[in-house]
Coordinates of C-alpha atoms and ligand atoms in Angstrom, one line a residue:
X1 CA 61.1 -102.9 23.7
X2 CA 57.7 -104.7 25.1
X3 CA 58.4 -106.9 27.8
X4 CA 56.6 -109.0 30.4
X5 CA 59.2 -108.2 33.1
X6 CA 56.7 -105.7 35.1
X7 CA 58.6 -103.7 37.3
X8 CA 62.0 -105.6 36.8
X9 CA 64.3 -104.2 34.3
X10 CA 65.6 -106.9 31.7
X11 CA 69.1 -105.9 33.2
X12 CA 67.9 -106.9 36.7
X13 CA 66.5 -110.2 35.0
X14 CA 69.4 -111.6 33.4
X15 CA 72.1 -111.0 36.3
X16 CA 69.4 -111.6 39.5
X17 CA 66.7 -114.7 37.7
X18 CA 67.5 -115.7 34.7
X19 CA 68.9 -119.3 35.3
X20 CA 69.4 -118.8 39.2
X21 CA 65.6 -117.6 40.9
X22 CA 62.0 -118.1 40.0
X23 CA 60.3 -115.1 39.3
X24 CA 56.1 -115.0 39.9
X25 CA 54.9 -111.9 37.5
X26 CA 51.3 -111.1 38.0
X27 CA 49.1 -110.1 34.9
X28 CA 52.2 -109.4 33.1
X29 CA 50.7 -111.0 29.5
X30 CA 46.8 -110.5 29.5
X31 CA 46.4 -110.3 25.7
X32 CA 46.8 -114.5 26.5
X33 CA 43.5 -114.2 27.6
X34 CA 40.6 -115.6 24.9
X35 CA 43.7 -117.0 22.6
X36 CA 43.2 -120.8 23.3
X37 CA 40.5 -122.6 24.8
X38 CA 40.7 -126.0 26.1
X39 CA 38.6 -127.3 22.6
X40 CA 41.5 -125.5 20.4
X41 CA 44.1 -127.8 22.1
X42 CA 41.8 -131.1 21.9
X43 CA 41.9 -130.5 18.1
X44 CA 45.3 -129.5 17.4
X45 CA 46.1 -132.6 19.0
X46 CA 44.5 -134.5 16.5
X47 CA 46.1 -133.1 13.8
X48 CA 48.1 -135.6 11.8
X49 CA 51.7 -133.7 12.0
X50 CA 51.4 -132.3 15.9
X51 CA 53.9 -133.5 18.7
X52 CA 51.3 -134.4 21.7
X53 CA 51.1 -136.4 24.7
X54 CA 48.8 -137.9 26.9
X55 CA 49.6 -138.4 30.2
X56 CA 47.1 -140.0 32.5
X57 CA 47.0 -140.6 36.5
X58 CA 45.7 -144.6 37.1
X59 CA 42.4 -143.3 38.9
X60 CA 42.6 -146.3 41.8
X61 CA 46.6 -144.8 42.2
X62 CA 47.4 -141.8 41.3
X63 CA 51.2 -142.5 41.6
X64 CA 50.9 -144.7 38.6
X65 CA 51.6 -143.3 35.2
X66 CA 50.8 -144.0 31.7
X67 CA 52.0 -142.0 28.7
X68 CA 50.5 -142.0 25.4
X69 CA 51.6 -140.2 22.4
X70 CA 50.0 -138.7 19.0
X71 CA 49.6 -139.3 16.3
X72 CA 45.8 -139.5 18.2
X73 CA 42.6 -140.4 16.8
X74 CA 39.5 -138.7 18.8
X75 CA 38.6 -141.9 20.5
X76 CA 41.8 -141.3 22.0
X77 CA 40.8 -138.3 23.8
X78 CA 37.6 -139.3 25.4
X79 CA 36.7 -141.5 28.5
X80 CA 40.0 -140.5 30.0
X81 CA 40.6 -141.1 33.6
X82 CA 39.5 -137.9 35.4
X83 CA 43.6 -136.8 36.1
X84 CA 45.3 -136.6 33.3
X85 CA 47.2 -133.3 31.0
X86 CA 47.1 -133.2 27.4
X87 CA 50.4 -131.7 26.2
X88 CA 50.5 -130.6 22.5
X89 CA 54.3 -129.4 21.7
X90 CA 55.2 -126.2 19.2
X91 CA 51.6 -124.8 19.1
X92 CA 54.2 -121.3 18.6
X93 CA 54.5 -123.6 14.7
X94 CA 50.5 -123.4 14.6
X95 CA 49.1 -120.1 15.9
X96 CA 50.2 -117.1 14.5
X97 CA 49.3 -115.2 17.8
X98 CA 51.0 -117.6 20.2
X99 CA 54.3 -117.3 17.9
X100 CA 53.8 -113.5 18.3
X101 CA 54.0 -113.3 22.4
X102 CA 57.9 -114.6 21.4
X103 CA 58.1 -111.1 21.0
X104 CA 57.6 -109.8 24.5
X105 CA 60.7 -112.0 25.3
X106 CA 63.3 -111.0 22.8
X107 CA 65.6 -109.9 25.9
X108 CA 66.3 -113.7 25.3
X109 CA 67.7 -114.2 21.6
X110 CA 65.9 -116.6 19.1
X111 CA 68.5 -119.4 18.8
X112 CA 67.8 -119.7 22.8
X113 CA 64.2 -120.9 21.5
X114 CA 62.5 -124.5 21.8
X115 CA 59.4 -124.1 21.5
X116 CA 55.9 -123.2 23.5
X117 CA 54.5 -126.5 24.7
X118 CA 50.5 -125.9 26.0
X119 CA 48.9 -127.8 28.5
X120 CA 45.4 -128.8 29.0
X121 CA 44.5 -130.2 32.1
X122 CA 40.7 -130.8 34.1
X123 CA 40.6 -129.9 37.4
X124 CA 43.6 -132.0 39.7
X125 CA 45.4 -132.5 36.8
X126 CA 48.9 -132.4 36.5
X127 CA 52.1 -133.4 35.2
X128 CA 53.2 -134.6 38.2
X129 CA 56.2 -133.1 40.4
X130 CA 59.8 -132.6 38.4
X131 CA 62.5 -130.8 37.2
X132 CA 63.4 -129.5 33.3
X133 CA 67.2 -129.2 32.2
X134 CA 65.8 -125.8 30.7
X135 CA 64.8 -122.5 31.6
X136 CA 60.6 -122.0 31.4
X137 CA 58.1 -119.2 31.2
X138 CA 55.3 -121.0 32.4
X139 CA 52.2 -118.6 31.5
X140 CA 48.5 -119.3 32.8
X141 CA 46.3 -118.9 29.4
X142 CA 43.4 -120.1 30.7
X143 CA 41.5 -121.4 34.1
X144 CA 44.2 -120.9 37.1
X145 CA 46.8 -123.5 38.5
X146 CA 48.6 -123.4 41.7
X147 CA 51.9 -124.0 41.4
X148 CA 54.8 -125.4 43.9
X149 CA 58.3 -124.5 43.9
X150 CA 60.6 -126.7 46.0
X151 CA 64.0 -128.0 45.9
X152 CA 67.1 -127.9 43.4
X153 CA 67.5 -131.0 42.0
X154 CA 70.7 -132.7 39.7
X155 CA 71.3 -135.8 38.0
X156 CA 71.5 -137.6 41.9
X157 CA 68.6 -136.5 42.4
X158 CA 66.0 -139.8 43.1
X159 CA 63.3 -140.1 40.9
X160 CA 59.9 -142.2 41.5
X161 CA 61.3 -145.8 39.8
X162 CA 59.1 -147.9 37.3
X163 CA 57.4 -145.0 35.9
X164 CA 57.6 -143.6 32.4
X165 CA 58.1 -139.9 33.9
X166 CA 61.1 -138.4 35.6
X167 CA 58.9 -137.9 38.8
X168 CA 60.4 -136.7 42.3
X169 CA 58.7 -138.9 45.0
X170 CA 59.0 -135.3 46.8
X171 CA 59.8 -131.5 46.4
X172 CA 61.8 -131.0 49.2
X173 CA 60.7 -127.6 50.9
X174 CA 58.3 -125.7 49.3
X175 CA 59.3 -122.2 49.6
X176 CA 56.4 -121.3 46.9
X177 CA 52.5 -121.7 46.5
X178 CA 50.6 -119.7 44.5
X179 CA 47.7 -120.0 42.5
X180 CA 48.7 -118.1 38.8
X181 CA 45.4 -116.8 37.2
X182 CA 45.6 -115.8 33.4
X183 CA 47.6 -113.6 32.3
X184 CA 50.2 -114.6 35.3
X185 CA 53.7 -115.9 34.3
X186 CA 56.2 -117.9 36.6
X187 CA 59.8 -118.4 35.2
X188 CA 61.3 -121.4 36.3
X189 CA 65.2 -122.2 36.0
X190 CA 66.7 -125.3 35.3
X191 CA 66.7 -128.0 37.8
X192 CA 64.3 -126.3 40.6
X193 CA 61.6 -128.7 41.6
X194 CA 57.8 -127.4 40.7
X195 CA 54.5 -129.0 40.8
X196 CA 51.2 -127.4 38.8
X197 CA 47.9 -128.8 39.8
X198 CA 45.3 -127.2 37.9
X199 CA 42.3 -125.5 39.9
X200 CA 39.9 -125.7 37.1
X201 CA 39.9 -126.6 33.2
X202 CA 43.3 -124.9 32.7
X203 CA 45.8 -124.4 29.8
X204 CA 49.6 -123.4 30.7
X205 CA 51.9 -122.3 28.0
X206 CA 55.5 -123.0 28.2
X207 CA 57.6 -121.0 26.8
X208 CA 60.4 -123.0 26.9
X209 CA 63.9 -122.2 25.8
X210 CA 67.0 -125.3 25.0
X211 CA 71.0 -125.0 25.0
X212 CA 72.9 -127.3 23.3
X213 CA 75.2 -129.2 26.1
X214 CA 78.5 -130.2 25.3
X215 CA 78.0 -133.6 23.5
X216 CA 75.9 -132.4 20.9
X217 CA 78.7 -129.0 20.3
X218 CA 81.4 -132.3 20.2
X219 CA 79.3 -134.4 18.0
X220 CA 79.4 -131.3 15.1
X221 CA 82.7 -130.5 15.7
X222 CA 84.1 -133.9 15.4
X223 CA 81.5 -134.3 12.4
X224 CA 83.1 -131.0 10.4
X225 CA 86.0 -132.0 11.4
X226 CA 86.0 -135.5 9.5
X227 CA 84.7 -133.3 6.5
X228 CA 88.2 -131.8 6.2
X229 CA 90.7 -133.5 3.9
X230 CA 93.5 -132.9 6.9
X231 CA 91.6 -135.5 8.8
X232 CA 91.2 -138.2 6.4
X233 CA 95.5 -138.8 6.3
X234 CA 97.1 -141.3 8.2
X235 CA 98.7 -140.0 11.1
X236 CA 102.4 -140.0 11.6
X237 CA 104.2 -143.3 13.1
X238 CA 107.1 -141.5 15.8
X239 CA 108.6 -145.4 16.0
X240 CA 111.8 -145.4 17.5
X241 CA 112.6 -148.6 18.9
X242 CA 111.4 -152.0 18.1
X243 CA 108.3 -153.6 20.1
X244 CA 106.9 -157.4 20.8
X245 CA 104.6 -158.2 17.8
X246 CA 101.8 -158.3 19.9
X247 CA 102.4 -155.4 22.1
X248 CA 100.8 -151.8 21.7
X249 CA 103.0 -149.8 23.6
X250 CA 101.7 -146.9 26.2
X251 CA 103.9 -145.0 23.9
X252 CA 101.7 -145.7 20.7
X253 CA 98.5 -144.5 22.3
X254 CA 100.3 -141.0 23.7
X255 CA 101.1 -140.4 20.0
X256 CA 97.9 -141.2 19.0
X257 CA 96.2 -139.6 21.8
X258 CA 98.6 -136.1 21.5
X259 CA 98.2 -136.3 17.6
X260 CA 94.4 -136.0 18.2
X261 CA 94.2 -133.5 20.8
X262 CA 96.7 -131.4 18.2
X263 CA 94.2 -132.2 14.9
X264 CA 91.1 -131.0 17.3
X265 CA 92.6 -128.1 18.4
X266 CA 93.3 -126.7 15.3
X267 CA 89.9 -127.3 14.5
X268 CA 88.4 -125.8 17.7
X269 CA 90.6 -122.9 18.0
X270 CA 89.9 -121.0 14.5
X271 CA 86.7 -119.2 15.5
X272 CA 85.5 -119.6 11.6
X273 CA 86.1 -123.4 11.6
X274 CA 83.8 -123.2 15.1
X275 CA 81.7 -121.7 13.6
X276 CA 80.7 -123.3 10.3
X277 CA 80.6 -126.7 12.6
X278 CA 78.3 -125.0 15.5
X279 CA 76.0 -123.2 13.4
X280 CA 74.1 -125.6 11.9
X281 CA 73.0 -127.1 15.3
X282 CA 72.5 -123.7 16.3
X283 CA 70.2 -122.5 13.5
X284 CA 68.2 -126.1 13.5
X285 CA 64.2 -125.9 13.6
X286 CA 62.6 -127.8 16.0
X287 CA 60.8 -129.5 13.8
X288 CA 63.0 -129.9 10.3
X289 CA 60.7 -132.7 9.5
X290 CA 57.6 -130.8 9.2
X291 CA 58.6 -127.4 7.6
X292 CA 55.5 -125.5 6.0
X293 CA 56.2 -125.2 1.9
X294 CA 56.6 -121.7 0.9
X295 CA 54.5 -120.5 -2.3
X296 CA 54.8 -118.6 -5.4
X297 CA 53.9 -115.5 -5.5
X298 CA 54.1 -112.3 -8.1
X299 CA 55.4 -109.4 -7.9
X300 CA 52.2 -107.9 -8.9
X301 CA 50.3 -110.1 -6.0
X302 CA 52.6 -109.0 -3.4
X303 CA 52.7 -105.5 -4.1
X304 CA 48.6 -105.5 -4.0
X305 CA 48.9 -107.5 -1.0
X306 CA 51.1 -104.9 0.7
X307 CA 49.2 -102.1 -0.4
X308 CA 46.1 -103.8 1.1
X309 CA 47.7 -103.9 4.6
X310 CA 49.3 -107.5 4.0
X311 CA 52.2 -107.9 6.7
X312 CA 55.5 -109.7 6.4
X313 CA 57.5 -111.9 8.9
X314 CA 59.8 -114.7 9.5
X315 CA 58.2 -118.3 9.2
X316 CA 57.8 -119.0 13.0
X317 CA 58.4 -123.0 12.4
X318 CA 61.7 -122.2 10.7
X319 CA 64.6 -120.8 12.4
X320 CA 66.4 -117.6 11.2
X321 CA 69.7 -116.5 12.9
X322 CA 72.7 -114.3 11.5
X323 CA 76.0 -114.0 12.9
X324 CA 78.2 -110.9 12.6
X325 CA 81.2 -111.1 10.5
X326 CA 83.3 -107.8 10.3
X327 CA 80.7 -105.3 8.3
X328 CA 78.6 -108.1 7.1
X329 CA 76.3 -110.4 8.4
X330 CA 76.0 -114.0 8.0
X331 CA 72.7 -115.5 7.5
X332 CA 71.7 -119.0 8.7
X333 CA 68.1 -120.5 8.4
X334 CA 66.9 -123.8 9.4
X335 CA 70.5 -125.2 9.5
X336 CA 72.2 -124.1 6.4
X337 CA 74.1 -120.6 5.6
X338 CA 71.9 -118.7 3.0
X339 CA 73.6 -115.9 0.7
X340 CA 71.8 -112.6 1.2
X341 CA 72.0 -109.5 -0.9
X342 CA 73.7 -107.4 0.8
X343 CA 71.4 -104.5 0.1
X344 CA 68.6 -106.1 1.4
X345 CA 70.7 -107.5 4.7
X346 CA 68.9 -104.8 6.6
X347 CA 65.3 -106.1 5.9
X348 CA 66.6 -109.3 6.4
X349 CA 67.6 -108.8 9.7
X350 CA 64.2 -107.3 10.9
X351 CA 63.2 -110.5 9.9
X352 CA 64.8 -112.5 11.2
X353 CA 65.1 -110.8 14.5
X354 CA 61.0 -110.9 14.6
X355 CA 59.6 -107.8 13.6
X356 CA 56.2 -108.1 11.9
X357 CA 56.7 -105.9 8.4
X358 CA 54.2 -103.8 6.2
X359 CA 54.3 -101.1 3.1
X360 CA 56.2 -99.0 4.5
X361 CA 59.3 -101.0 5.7
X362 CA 59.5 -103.1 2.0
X363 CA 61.5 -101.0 -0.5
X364 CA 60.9 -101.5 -4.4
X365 CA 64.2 -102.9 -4.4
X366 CA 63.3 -105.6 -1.9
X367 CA 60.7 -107.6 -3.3
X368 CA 63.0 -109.3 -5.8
X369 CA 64.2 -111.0 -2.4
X370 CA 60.9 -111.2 -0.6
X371 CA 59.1 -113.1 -3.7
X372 CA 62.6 -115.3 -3.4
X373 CA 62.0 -115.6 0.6
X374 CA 58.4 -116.4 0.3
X375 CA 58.8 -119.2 -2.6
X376 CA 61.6 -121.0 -0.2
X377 CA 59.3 -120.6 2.9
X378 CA 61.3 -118.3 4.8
X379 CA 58.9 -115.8 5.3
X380 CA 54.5 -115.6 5.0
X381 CA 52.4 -113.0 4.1
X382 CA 49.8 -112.3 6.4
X383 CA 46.4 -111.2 4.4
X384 CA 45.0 -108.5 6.3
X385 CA 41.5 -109.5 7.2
Ligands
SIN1 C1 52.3 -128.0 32.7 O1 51.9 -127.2 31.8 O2 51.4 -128.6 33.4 C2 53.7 -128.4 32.9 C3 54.7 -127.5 32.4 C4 56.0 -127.7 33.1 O3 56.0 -128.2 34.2 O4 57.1 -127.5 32.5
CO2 CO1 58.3 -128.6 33.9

């Protein structure tokens, strides 16, 4: 497997970095190079269905804030004070290529994914100084940017008031300074301080990755579980003495409370009945809203299309997970469980863990299922050029 580790093993990664140390990895993704250019990201921003953000620096005080946020019109975008970042969110939905470099992190498993946000910023611009709940590959895709790591921060931490950012009026101490040219990538764990002030015209990619926390897990749990018949019954009245009319005794609410805890755990113990309530949140797009339509295709079209070196591959703004159930796997896709052959539950999983198909991986007795695939939007065709 590719990665953009360098000399670290992915082993050495996940126990040593991954959520606990930065990591600086120089030149570890050069084919970034000549992707974007600052233009590309002005103009994706404009485009009527893209998540993007304006954040601008008030030029008489640069501690003073203003956010806008698409949709944008191009007026939008020009006479803008001279620090300011243009943030344009899931480009990984819009750009083929940048939804390929997911790739060179697979040692970190789809469902981990958010999305890769990229940055446009003139030279001094910034986001300002902050933390992210969420692990980051920050990756320098064009100009450079020096970036500042400083302390770990938590929910105490203060934050600059009045503003419409989470901005730390400091970074504590700055045990990193570096200036990331392109190609450079610096992973950055969740809650450690960083600052990136751009040298030049610069775009940053973040490859960001989300977890659900623990209210969202409750919220489908408790949501399945008011689904289930079992739930919908009274529960039972242990009365054994007589109370004041107006009282509810301490007693009442135990047996309420116990009865509860008892209906939950039934719930929350049966793996299966975890599953079926977790898995939707876990297999949700980013963007449900805004889901590309698939086409139709024939079987004739495809089969050309393949023999003219057309290639196959999961629909990077959906999400396409499986779970392994005994022999079988389970398929999930853009939150909702999807029946698959099970003869073509090999191809399937290629898919959906990435890889990039042609000719020779697509059996006759697969296209039945690709043309299916295609029509529902699970998966494009790539022309060959
Ligand atoms: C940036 O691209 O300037 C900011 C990315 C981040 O701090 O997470
Ligand atoms: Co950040």
């Amino acid at each position: 497997m590719t990665h953009i580790l360098g000399d670290i093993s992915i082993d050495t990664f996940l126990n040593e970095y991954w959520q606990k140390k930065p990591l600086l990895i120089k030149n570890a993704m050069p084919q970034i190079a000549g992707l974007l250019e600052p233009a590309d990201i002005k103009e994706l921003a404009l485009e009527e269905d893209v998540q993007a953000r304006l954040l601008m620096q008030n030029p008489k005080n640069a501690e003073q804030w203003r956010v806008k946020k698409s949709p944008f019109v191009s007026n939008d975008l020009k006479n803008l004070p001279p620090l300011h970042t243009l943030l344009v969110q899931a480009v990984d939905h819009w750009s083929l290529d940048v939804a390929n470099l997911w790739q060179l992190f697979d040692f970190i498993p789809q469902w981990r994914r958010d999305d890769v946000m990229v940055s446009y910023a003139p030279q001094g611009g910034s986001v300002g100084r902050h933390f992210d709940q969420y692990d980051v590959f920050l990756v320098q895709g064009f100009g450079r940017r020096r970036w500042q790591l400083g302390q770990w921060c938590d929910s105490d931490t203060p934050l600059i008031p009045n503003q419409p950012l989470r901005l730390l009026p400091d970074m504590g101490e700055i045990f990193f300074d570096e200036i990331l040219d392109v190609g450079d990538i610096l992973y950055v764990p969740p809650k450690l301080a960083h600052y990136g002030v751009a040298e030049e015209d610069c775009l940053t990619y973040s490859f960001g990755f989300r977890m659900p926390n623990a209210a969202q897990l409750l919220e489908r749990t408790v949501d399945y579980a008011i689904g289930q018949p079992a739930f919908q019954i009274p529960l039972v009245d242990h009365r054994k003495k007589a109370n004041s009319a107006g009282l509810i005794s301490r007693d009442e609410l135990e047996q309420l409370r116990l009865q509860l805890i008892e209906s939950l755990q039934e719930t929350l113990s049966d793996p299966e009945c975890f599953n079926d309530a977790i898995m939707p949140l876990l297999s949700e797009s980013r963007d449900a809203e805004n889901l590309p339509e698939g086409f139709g295709i024939a079987r004739s079209e495809l089969k050309s299309a393949l023999n003219s070196e057309a290639t196959i591959q999961r629909e990077p703004a959906g999400r396409l997970v499986y779970l392994q159930k005994n022999d079988e796997l389970e398929f999930w896709w853009n939150g909702e469980i999807i029946e698959v052959p099970s003869a073509q539950a090999k191809i399937a999983q290629k898919i959906a863990d990435g890889l990039v198909l042609s000719n020779s991986d697509v059996g006759t007795d697969d296209f039945d299922f690709l043309i299916d695939w295609i029509e529902e939007g699970r998966v494009i065709l790539n022309e060959a050029e």
